[in-house]
Amino acid sequence: MKYLDEYRDRRIARALVAEIVERATRPWVLMEICGGQTHTIMRYGLDELLPRGIELVHGPGCPVCVTPLETVDKAIALALRPDVILVSYGDMLRVPGSRSDLFRAKAQGADVRIAYTPTEAVKIARANPDRKVVFLAIGFETTAPANAMVAWQARREGLTNFSMLVSHVLVPPAIRALMVSSTNRVQGFIAPGHVCTVMGCREYEDLVRDFRIPIVVGGFEPVDVLEAVLMLIRQLESGEARMENQYVRSVSYEGNRPAQKIVAEVFEVADQKWRGIGMIPRSGLRLREEYAAYDADRIFDLGEFTVDEPAECISAQILQGLKKPTDCPAFGMRCTPENPLGAPMVSSEGACAAYYHYRRHKVAS
Ligand code: SF4
């Protein structure tokens, strides 16, 4: 299949690895931002093909993993209201809140429905005019246009029983937060191709300039990831720091302008809490004032939600590249996909789930 077979071609992968081996003269720590890239690395064992000194650490690019506990708790509180239908992506149902999860709320009788697209939530609202339908709108820049579109559509139709509980995060401010951290180990980033398909590459130029760090926008197949690693190694070994685009078959420099336009019309940039990591300035999106009537946070009296992360879960350190899932004492023992203690073990993009599915023999003792 075109655009797939050649990106899973063993001979091309071996040639890329050979060049990485030849060029790498010293250790480097590289971070892939996106959980999809992490899963490709684990699934194909790409990290094991690389020279020992090239370490791949896993970034905060799994949307479910970085959705704050408070948002999960708010979603559960809303779902338990008899007048509410809570609509969510399936991945979010098993994500632990501070005391429960949406799956258990559903078992207690809450009307929680799974959607594959945000438009399904609007359809549910149209079909249930006597109920309040709340869509749990989470994700990175990738899902923001579709979520913005349904808010725009609901407003245009004058739907009065639809709202969104929004927890949207942005990648460049998260990279900036990693770079200014005193514990940062990362020397080069593979930026997330899907996010850049929407937003383009421009914002990454600022990061390259401010921190003199190479950033390569990368795709999600094994050859994509290896080529992105090679592009980073070439830069690092020659002392350069540039923004490069490996994922040219999908990402343009300017990105998807119509998608950016609808996001800017509906959302505005705001400070955002990231699960485990904490507040990152201007790293999220919230609905604009004109869309206040569609903002579940404003229209429901939810009260204050402040909760602490479970001490046992080290996901914050994993998402910052400081630890690996197998460093967690609970990995594969008390924490499994069936009984997750943290979001990275639940999500299809979570680093702990990737290690569990592809490396379960390396369970911590
Ligand atoms: S294995 Fe479980 S408890 Fe440990 S960091 Fe991952 S999600 Fe958290």
PDB file of C-alpha atoms and ligand atoms in Angstrom, residues 312-316 318 324-332 334-336 339-346 351-353, ligand 1:
ATOM      1  CA  GLU A 312       2.741   5.603  43.533  1.00  0.00           C
ATOM      2  CA  CYS A 313       2.342   6.683  39.890  1.00  0.00           C
ATOM      3  CA  ILE A 314       5.528   8.143  38.377  1.00  0.00           C
ATOM      4  CA  SER A 315       3.872   9.130  35.102  1.00  0.00           C
ATOM      5  CA  ALA A 316       4.903  12.786  35.528  1.00  0.00           C
ATOM      6  CA  ILE A 318       7.957   9.447  32.493  1.00  0.00           C
ATOM      7  CA  LYS A 324      10.865   4.853  31.888  1.00  0.00           C
ATOM      8  CA  PRO A 325       7.667   2.883  32.602  1.00  0.00           C
ATOM      9  CA  THR A 326       9.742  -0.085  33.759  1.00  0.00           C
ATOM     10  CA  ASP A 327      11.262   2.152  36.474  1.00  0.00           C
ATOM     11  CA  CYS A 328       7.823   2.248  38.121  1.00  0.00           C
ATOM     12  CA  PRO A 329       7.510  -0.323  40.947  1.00  0.00           C
ATOM     13  CA  ALA A 330       3.816  -0.755  40.110  1.00  0.00           C
ATOM     14  CA  PHE A 331       4.386  -1.472  36.396  1.00  0.00           C
ATOM     15  CA  GLY A 332       2.846  -4.775  35.350  1.00  0.00           C
ATOM     16  CA  ARG A 334      -0.300  -3.450  40.691  1.00  0.00           C
ATOM     17  CA  CYS A 335      -0.719  -1.417  37.488  1.00  0.00           C
ATOM     18  CA  THR A 336      -1.910  -3.180  34.333  1.00  0.00           C
ATOM     19  CA  ASN A 339      -6.321  -2.343  36.646  1.00  0.00           C
ATOM     20  CA  PRO A 340      -4.578   0.928  35.780  1.00  0.00           C
ATOM     21  CA  LEU A 341      -3.250   3.219  38.491  1.00  0.00           C
ATOM     22  CA  GLY A 342      -2.399   5.959  36.009  1.00  0.00           C
ATOM     23  CA  ALA A 343      -3.566   7.185  32.629  1.00  0.00           C
ATOM     24  CA  PRO A 344      -0.440   6.096  30.651  1.00  0.00           C
ATOM     25  CA  MET A 345      -1.405   2.465  31.307  1.00  0.00           C
ATOM     26  CA  VAL A 346      -4.919   2.965  29.908  1.00  0.00           C
ATOM     27  CA  ALA A 351       3.908   4.932  27.249  1.00  0.00           C
ATOM     28  CA  CYS A 352       3.167   2.438  30.042  1.00  0.00           C
ATOM     29  CA  ALA A 353       0.609   0.650  27.853  1.00  0.00           C
TER      30      ALA A 353
HETATM   31  S1  SF4 B   1       2.995   1.829  35.405  1.00  0.00           S
HETATM   32 FE1  SF4 B   1       1.044   2.629  36.168  1.00  0.00          FE
HETATM   33  S2  SF4 B   1       1.508   3.529  38.163  1.00  0.00           S
HETATM   34 FE2  SF4 B   1       3.453   3.273  37.041  1.00  0.00          FE
HETATM   35  S3  SF4 B   1       3.773   5.224  35.980  1.00  0.00           S
HETATM   36 FE3  SF4 B   1       2.704   3.876  34.538  1.00  0.00          FE
HETATM   37  S4  SF4 B   1       0.521   4.380  34.843  1.00  0.00           S
HETATM   38 FE4  SF4 B   1       1.626   5.192  36.638  1.00  0.00          FE
END
